[in-house]
Backbone as JSON, one array per atom type, in Angstrom:
{
  "sequence": "MPLNVACDRPTIVLVENDGELRGRLAAGLRHDGMRVVEYEHGGPALAAIQQGLSADVLVFCPQDDGTATCDVARQAKALAPQIQIVVTPALEATTGLPPEAHVLVKPFEPSRLSRYIRLVAARPALRGALRAVYRQARSAPPPTAPLAC",
  "N": [[82.46, 67.16, 86.16], [80.74, 68.23, 88.93], [82.4, 68.57, 92.03], [81.45, 66.2, 94.82], [81.45, 67.14, 97.75], [80.46, 65.78, 100.14], [81.13, 63.02, 99.73], [83.2, 62.56, 98.21], [86.71, 62.76, 98.07], [88.35, 65.87, 97.94], [91.07, 67.0, 95.99], [93.83, 68.79, 96.83], [96.16, 71.12, 95.95], [98.88, 72.17, 97.6], [100.84, 74.82, 98.31], [103.39, 76.08, 99.95], [106.06, 77.8, 101.35], [107.56, 77.37, 103.8], [108.66, 74.82, 105.15], [108.0, 73.37, 107.55], [105.44, 74.41, 108.48], [104.09, 73.61, 106.05], [104.12, 70.87, 106.29], [102.7, 70.37, 108.61], [100.11, 71.52, 107.86], [99.51, 69.86, 105.65], [99.24, 67.49, 106.73], [97.24, 67.81, 108.68], [95.22, 68.43, 106.62], [95.14, 65.9, 105.04], [94.47, 64.25, 107.41], [91.89, 64.85, 107.7], [90.64, 63.87, 105.4], [91.42, 64.45, 102.92], [93.13, 64.56, 99.64], [96.33, 65.48, 99.2], [98.94, 67.25, 97.54], [101.88, 68.36, 97.74], [103.87, 71.39, 97.39], [106.85, 73.58, 97.34], [106.89, 75.88, 96.11], [105.33, 78.03, 93.77], [105.72, 77.76, 91.0], [106.64, 75.03, 90.33], [104.05, 73.84, 90.84], [102.21, 74.81, 89.24], [103.26, 73.81, 86.84], [102.66, 71.31, 87.17], [99.95, 71.14, 87.31], [99.62, 71.88, 84.7], [100.73, 69.81, 83.38], [98.46, 67.81, 83.94], [97.7, 67.36, 86.45], [95.0, 66.81, 88.26], [93.22, 68.86, 90.16], [91.21, 70.0, 92.88], [91.14, 72.31, 94.59], [93.53, 74.93, 94.93], [95.87, 75.86, 97.1], [97.7, 78.32, 98.25], [100.43, 80.43, 99.5], [101.18, 83.66, 99.24], [104.46, 84.31, 97.72], [107.98, 85.02, 97.34], [109.07, 84.0, 95.15], [109.27, 84.83, 92.53], [107.2, 84.39, 91.2], [104.38, 86.08, 91.04], [101.48, 86.64, 92.96], [98.83, 87.22, 91.68], [99.53, 86.18, 89.4], [99.83, 83.59, 89.63], [97.29, 82.62, 90.45], [95.9, 83.42, 88.14], [97.06, 81.87, 86.13], [96.68, 79.26, 87.08], [93.71, 79.11, 86.97], [93.5, 79.31, 84.15], [94.72, 77.22, 83.38], [93.28, 75.07, 84.6], [90.12, 75.54, 84.58], [88.21, 74.66, 86.52], [89.21, 74.96, 89.03], [89.48, 75.97, 92.35], [90.55, 78.71, 94.09], [92.59, 79.4, 97.09], [94.08, 81.82, 98.75], [96.57, 82.17, 101.23], [97.73, 84.46, 102.83], [99.96, 86.36, 105.21], [98.82, 88.26, 107.71], [99.85, 91.05, 107.28], [100.25, 90.93, 104.49], [97.9, 91.34, 102.82], [97.18, 92.94, 100.64], [96.66, 93.59, 97.05], [95.61, 91.03, 96.39], [94.41, 88.47, 94.34], [91.29, 88.93, 92.56], [89.51, 86.89, 92.23], [90.06, 84.92, 94.29], [89.73, 82.96, 97.06], [90.33, 84.08, 100.26], [92.15, 83.13, 103.18], [93.37, 84.3, 106.24], [96.6, 84.19, 107.85], [97.45, 83.84, 111.13], [96.33, 80.27, 111.32], [94.77, 77.26, 112.41], [95.26, 73.83, 111.11], [92.74, 72.49, 110.92], [90.97, 74.55, 110.57], [91.53, 75.45, 107.96], [90.78, 73.08, 106.79], [87.99, 73.03, 107.03], [87.49, 75.51, 105.81], [88.23, 75.0, 103.12], [86.5, 72.91, 102.36], [84.23, 74.21, 102.26], [84.85, 76.11, 100.16], [85.28, 74.48, 98.08], [82.84, 73.12, 97.94], [81.27, 75.15, 96.95], [80.96, 75.47, 93.93], [79.49, 73.23, 93.48], [77.27, 73.73, 94.79], [76.37, 75.95, 93.56], [75.57, 75.01, 91.07], [73.51, 73.26, 91.63], [71.7, 75.1, 92.65], [71.0, 76.51, 90.41], [69.89, 74.77, 88.76], [67.6, 74.26, 90.51], [66.33, 76.94, 90.03], [66.05, 76.85, 87.41], [64.09, 74.64, 87.07], [62.1, 75.77, 88.45], [61.33, 78.08, 87.14], [60.58, 76.86, 84.52], [58.33, 75.38, 85.37], [54.78, 74.99, 84.96], [52.49, 77.78, 85.43], [50.43, 78.39, 88.47], [47.07, 77.41, 88.51], [45.14, 78.05, 90.25], [44.88, 80.56, 92.57], [47.27, 80.54, 95.26], [46.5, 79.48, 98.59], [47.06, 81.13, 101.67]],
  "CA": [[81.52, 66.84, 87.05], [81.15, 69.02, 90.08], [82.88, 67.75, 93.3], [80.53, 66.19, 95.83], [82.3, 67.19, 98.93], [79.91, 64.89, 101.13], [81.55, 61.69, 99.65], [84.46, 62.57, 97.48], [88.04, 63.53, 98.66], [89.04, 66.84, 97.38], [92.42, 67.06, 95.69], [94.26, 69.87, 97.08], [97.51, 71.55, 95.61], [99.2, 72.94, 98.62], [102.12, 75.73, 98.03], [103.87, 76.89, 101.14], [107.46, 77.63, 101.25], [107.93, 76.94, 105.08], [108.49, 73.3, 105.0], [107.49, 72.66, 108.79], [104.19, 74.52, 108.24], [103.52, 72.87, 104.85], [103.82, 69.62, 106.68], [101.54, 70.38, 109.53], [98.93, 71.81, 107.06], [99.21, 68.68, 104.85], [98.77, 66.18, 107.69], [95.85, 68.05, 108.89], [94.28, 68.06, 105.46], [95.03, 64.28, 104.91], [93.76, 63.55, 108.42], [90.5, 65.33, 107.3], [90.18, 63.07, 104.3], [91.7, 65.23, 101.72], [94.27, 64.29, 98.96], [97.26, 66.55, 99.17], [100.07, 67.24, 96.72], [102.61, 69.41, 98.34], [105.08, 71.92, 96.67], [107.51, 74.49, 97.83], [106.89, 77.08, 95.04], [104.1, 78.06, 92.88], [106.04, 77.27, 89.54], [106.22, 73.54, 90.0], [102.75, 73.5, 91.22], [101.63, 75.0, 87.89], [103.83, 72.74, 85.77], [102.21, 69.93, 87.47], [98.76, 71.3, 86.87], [99.67, 72.06, 83.38], [101.02, 68.41, 83.06], [97.63, 67.0, 84.06], [97.3, 66.97, 87.83], [93.49, 67.05, 88.52], [93.01, 69.38, 91.64], [89.8, 70.82, 93.15], [91.6, 73.53, 95.04], [95.01, 75.29, 95.12], [96.1, 76.69, 98.41], [99.21, 78.82, 98.14], [100.87, 81.53, 100.15], [102.17, 84.74, 98.41], [105.94, 84.08, 98.04], [108.94, 85.65, 96.8], [110.02, 83.15, 94.16], [109.46, 85.18, 91.29], [105.79, 84.34, 90.65], [103.3, 86.89, 91.56], [100.22, 85.87, 93.65], [97.8, 87.16, 90.71], [99.86, 85.53, 88.11], [99.62, 82.0, 90.03], [95.89, 82.28, 90.25], [95.45, 83.5, 86.71], [97.62, 80.82, 85.36], [96.0, 78.12, 87.48], [92.41, 79.18, 86.29], [93.56, 79.16, 82.61], [94.95, 75.73, 83.17], [92.01, 74.14, 85.11], [89.08, 76.51, 84.91], [87.17, 74.38, 87.66], [89.92, 74.76, 90.24], [89.21, 76.79, 93.26], [91.73, 79.46, 94.75], [92.62, 79.88, 98.38], [95.45, 82.19, 99.2], [96.87, 82.29, 102.7], [98.71, 85.4, 103.29], [100.14, 86.59, 106.71], [98.06, 89.5, 107.84], [100.43, 92.22, 106.74], [100.34, 90.82, 102.98], [96.54, 91.07, 102.23], [97.07, 93.72, 99.56], [97.04, 93.17, 95.69], [95.24, 89.6, 95.98], [93.52, 88.24, 93.09], [89.94, 88.98, 93.04], [88.95, 85.41, 92.06], [90.66, 84.06, 95.11], [89.29, 83.16, 98.56], [91.43, 84.38, 101.37], [92.14, 82.85, 104.73], [94.66, 84.94, 106.79], [97.25, 83.27, 108.77], [97.57, 82.25, 111.4], [95.13, 79.53, 111.57], [94.96, 75.87, 112.58], [94.69, 72.96, 109.96], [91.3, 71.98, 110.92], [90.18, 75.67, 110.08], [92.01, 75.32, 106.69], [90.02, 72.07, 106.12], [86.73, 73.54, 107.01], [87.44, 76.55, 104.57], [88.37, 74.31, 101.65], [85.47, 72.23, 102.13], [83.21, 75.29, 101.89], [85.22, 76.62, 98.88], [85.13, 73.39, 97.2], [81.4, 72.82, 97.69], [80.48, 76.45, 96.2], [80.49, 75.27, 92.42], [78.32, 72.29, 93.36], [76.03, 74.52, 95.31], [75.57, 77.04, 92.55], [74.98, 74.09, 90.04], [72.33, 72.9, 92.38], [70.74, 76.3, 92.8], [70.9, 76.82, 89.03], [68.92, 73.67, 88.5], [66.31, 74.38, 91.12], [65.76, 77.95, 89.37], [65.27, 76.49, 86.0], [63.07, 73.82, 87.14], [60.97, 76.6, 88.94], [60.87, 78.85, 85.78], [59.79, 75.92, 83.55], [57.09, 74.81, 85.79], [53.62, 75.73, 84.51], [51.82, 78.54, 86.5], [49.47, 77.68, 89.22], [45.79, 77.7, 87.71], [44.5, 78.8, 91.01], [45.87, 81.24, 93.44], [47.75, 79.75, 96.47], [46.03, 79.89, 99.86], [48.08, 81.22, 102.65]],
  "C": [[81.78, 67.51, 88.26], [81.59, 68.19, 91.21], [81.65, 67.68, 94.43], [81.43, 66.0, 97.06], [81.72, 66.15, 100.12], [80.64, 63.18, 101.06], [82.85, 61.44, 98.92], [85.49, 63.32, 98.26], [88.42, 64.51, 97.7], [90.44, 66.63, 97.26], [92.8, 68.63, 96.0], [95.71, 70.01, 96.7], [97.82, 72.64, 96.6], [100.65, 73.67, 98.34], [102.56, 76.47, 99.14], [105.31, 76.53, 101.34], [108.27, 77.37, 102.7], [107.51, 75.45, 105.21], [107.79, 72.72, 106.48], [106.02, 72.96, 108.7], [103.47, 73.77, 107.39], [103.17, 71.46, 105.34], [102.75, 69.51, 107.61], [100.28, 70.7, 108.75], [98.54, 70.43, 106.2], [98.88, 67.59, 105.71], [97.67, 66.5, 108.22], [95.0, 67.84, 107.97], [93.85, 66.47, 105.2], [94.22, 63.56, 106.08], [92.19, 63.9, 108.23], [89.96, 64.72, 106.2], [90.47, 63.55, 102.93], [93.06, 64.5, 100.93], [95.05, 65.37, 98.73], [98.42, 66.28, 98.28], [100.69, 68.71, 97.18], [103.8, 70.08, 97.24], [105.68, 73.23, 97.48], [107.25, 75.81, 97.2], [105.73, 77.13, 94.13], [104.37, 77.45, 91.4], [105.85, 76.0, 89.29], [104.88, 73.15, 90.37], [101.93, 73.62, 89.82], [101.94, 74.2, 86.92], [102.99, 71.5, 86.09], [100.74, 69.91, 87.11], [98.55, 71.16, 85.33], [99.94, 70.64, 82.72], [99.61, 67.51, 83.24], [97.09, 66.58, 85.29], [95.93, 67.52, 87.98], [93.54, 67.73, 89.92], [91.69, 70.24, 91.61], [90.22, 72.27, 93.72], [93.13, 73.69, 95.26], [95.07, 76.38, 96.28], [97.43, 77.01, 98.37], [99.37, 80.06, 99.06], [101.44, 82.5, 99.19], [103.55, 84.5, 98.85], [106.83, 85.0, 97.16], [109.8, 85.08, 95.99], [109.81, 83.51, 92.68], [107.98, 85.21, 90.54], [104.76, 85.13, 91.5], [102.02, 86.3, 92.01], [99.12, 86.02, 92.45], [98.11, 86.33, 89.62], [99.5, 84.0, 88.28], [98.11, 81.74, 89.84], [95.26, 82.4, 88.87], [95.73, 82.27, 85.93], [96.91, 79.53, 85.75], [94.53, 78.08, 86.85], [92.54, 78.85, 85.08], [93.73, 77.7, 82.37], [93.93, 74.62, 83.49], [91.01, 75.25, 85.62], [88.04, 76.15, 86.4], [87.97, 74.6, 89.13], [89.59, 76.14, 91.13], [90.42, 77.38, 93.95], [91.74, 79.86, 96.04], [94.01, 80.45, 98.51], [95.46, 82.49, 100.7], [97.99, 83.1, 103.03], [98.79, 85.66, 104.85], [99.4, 88.0, 106.73], [98.61, 90.71, 107.14], [100.59, 92.15, 105.0], [99.06, 90.61, 102.45], [96.35, 92.14, 101.08], [97.28, 93.05, 98.26], [96.84, 91.45, 95.63], [94.25, 89.35, 94.72], [92.02, 88.21, 93.45], [89.09, 87.72, 93.08], [89.17, 84.56, 93.26], [89.9, 84.05, 96.44], [90.36, 83.31, 99.38], [91.24, 83.88, 102.79], [93.62, 83.33, 105.21], [95.21, 84.15, 107.73], [97.4, 84.29, 109.99], [96.08, 81.63, 111.52], [95.67, 78.07, 111.87], [94.53, 75.09, 111.36], [93.4, 72.69, 109.87], [90.45, 73.34, 110.47], [90.29, 75.66, 108.59], [90.93, 74.27, 106.05], [88.65, 72.39, 106.06], [86.3, 74.46, 105.91], [87.5, 75.94, 103.34], [87.14, 73.44, 101.35], [84.18, 73.24, 101.75], [83.59, 75.89, 100.45], [84.95, 75.49, 97.88], [83.8, 72.92, 96.86], [80.68, 74.07, 96.89], [80.11, 75.97, 94.75], [79.46, 74.14, 92.51], [76.98, 72.85, 93.67], [75.22, 75.45, 94.33], [74.82, 76.16, 91.5], [73.67, 73.74, 90.33], [71.23, 73.87, 92.35], [70.22, 76.63, 91.29], [69.7, 75.84, 88.64], [67.64, 73.78, 88.98], [65.66, 75.69, 90.29], [65.11, 77.57, 88.2], [64.18, 75.72, 85.99], [61.8, 74.91, 87.7], [60.52, 77.36, 87.71], [60.18, 78.15, 84.84], [58.71, 75.28, 84.06], [55.9, 75.56, 85.34], [52.97, 76.63, 85.65], [50.64, 77.94, 87.17], [48.05, 78.24, 88.52], [44.88, 78.44, 88.76], [45.38, 79.45, 92.07], [46.14, 80.38, 94.85], [47.03, 80.48, 97.63], [47.15, 79.94, 100.82], [47.6, 80.87, 103.82]]
}
């Protein structure tokens, strides 16, 4: 079922190796009504998703913990195809990012991350709604008389 961001609380997996920054971001996301599960590294976050943690968005910073950025995104999508990926690199680390990821370059305020996550989380629902409208329009009978302008 698609996430209804207007009334549901998205679940965010937040991976950030800087503990102080991770705490500030998590507090800001929680303040904005999101559920947040925090991890220092990508490996444990992927293990939690594999064990059944249901998440709407994975937010992670490219790290040097042995798990490449593209690998984290690919593995997360393989484990949970509905999950949206947000990568938060520093400005100098914006090359080699996964093509399916949404990118928000640091520095940013927690409130900006919240707005960005809401946009990213809404995209699948919006796509589904648009598909339904297009299907309905295609299946409607053609007008019998020309439309007046």
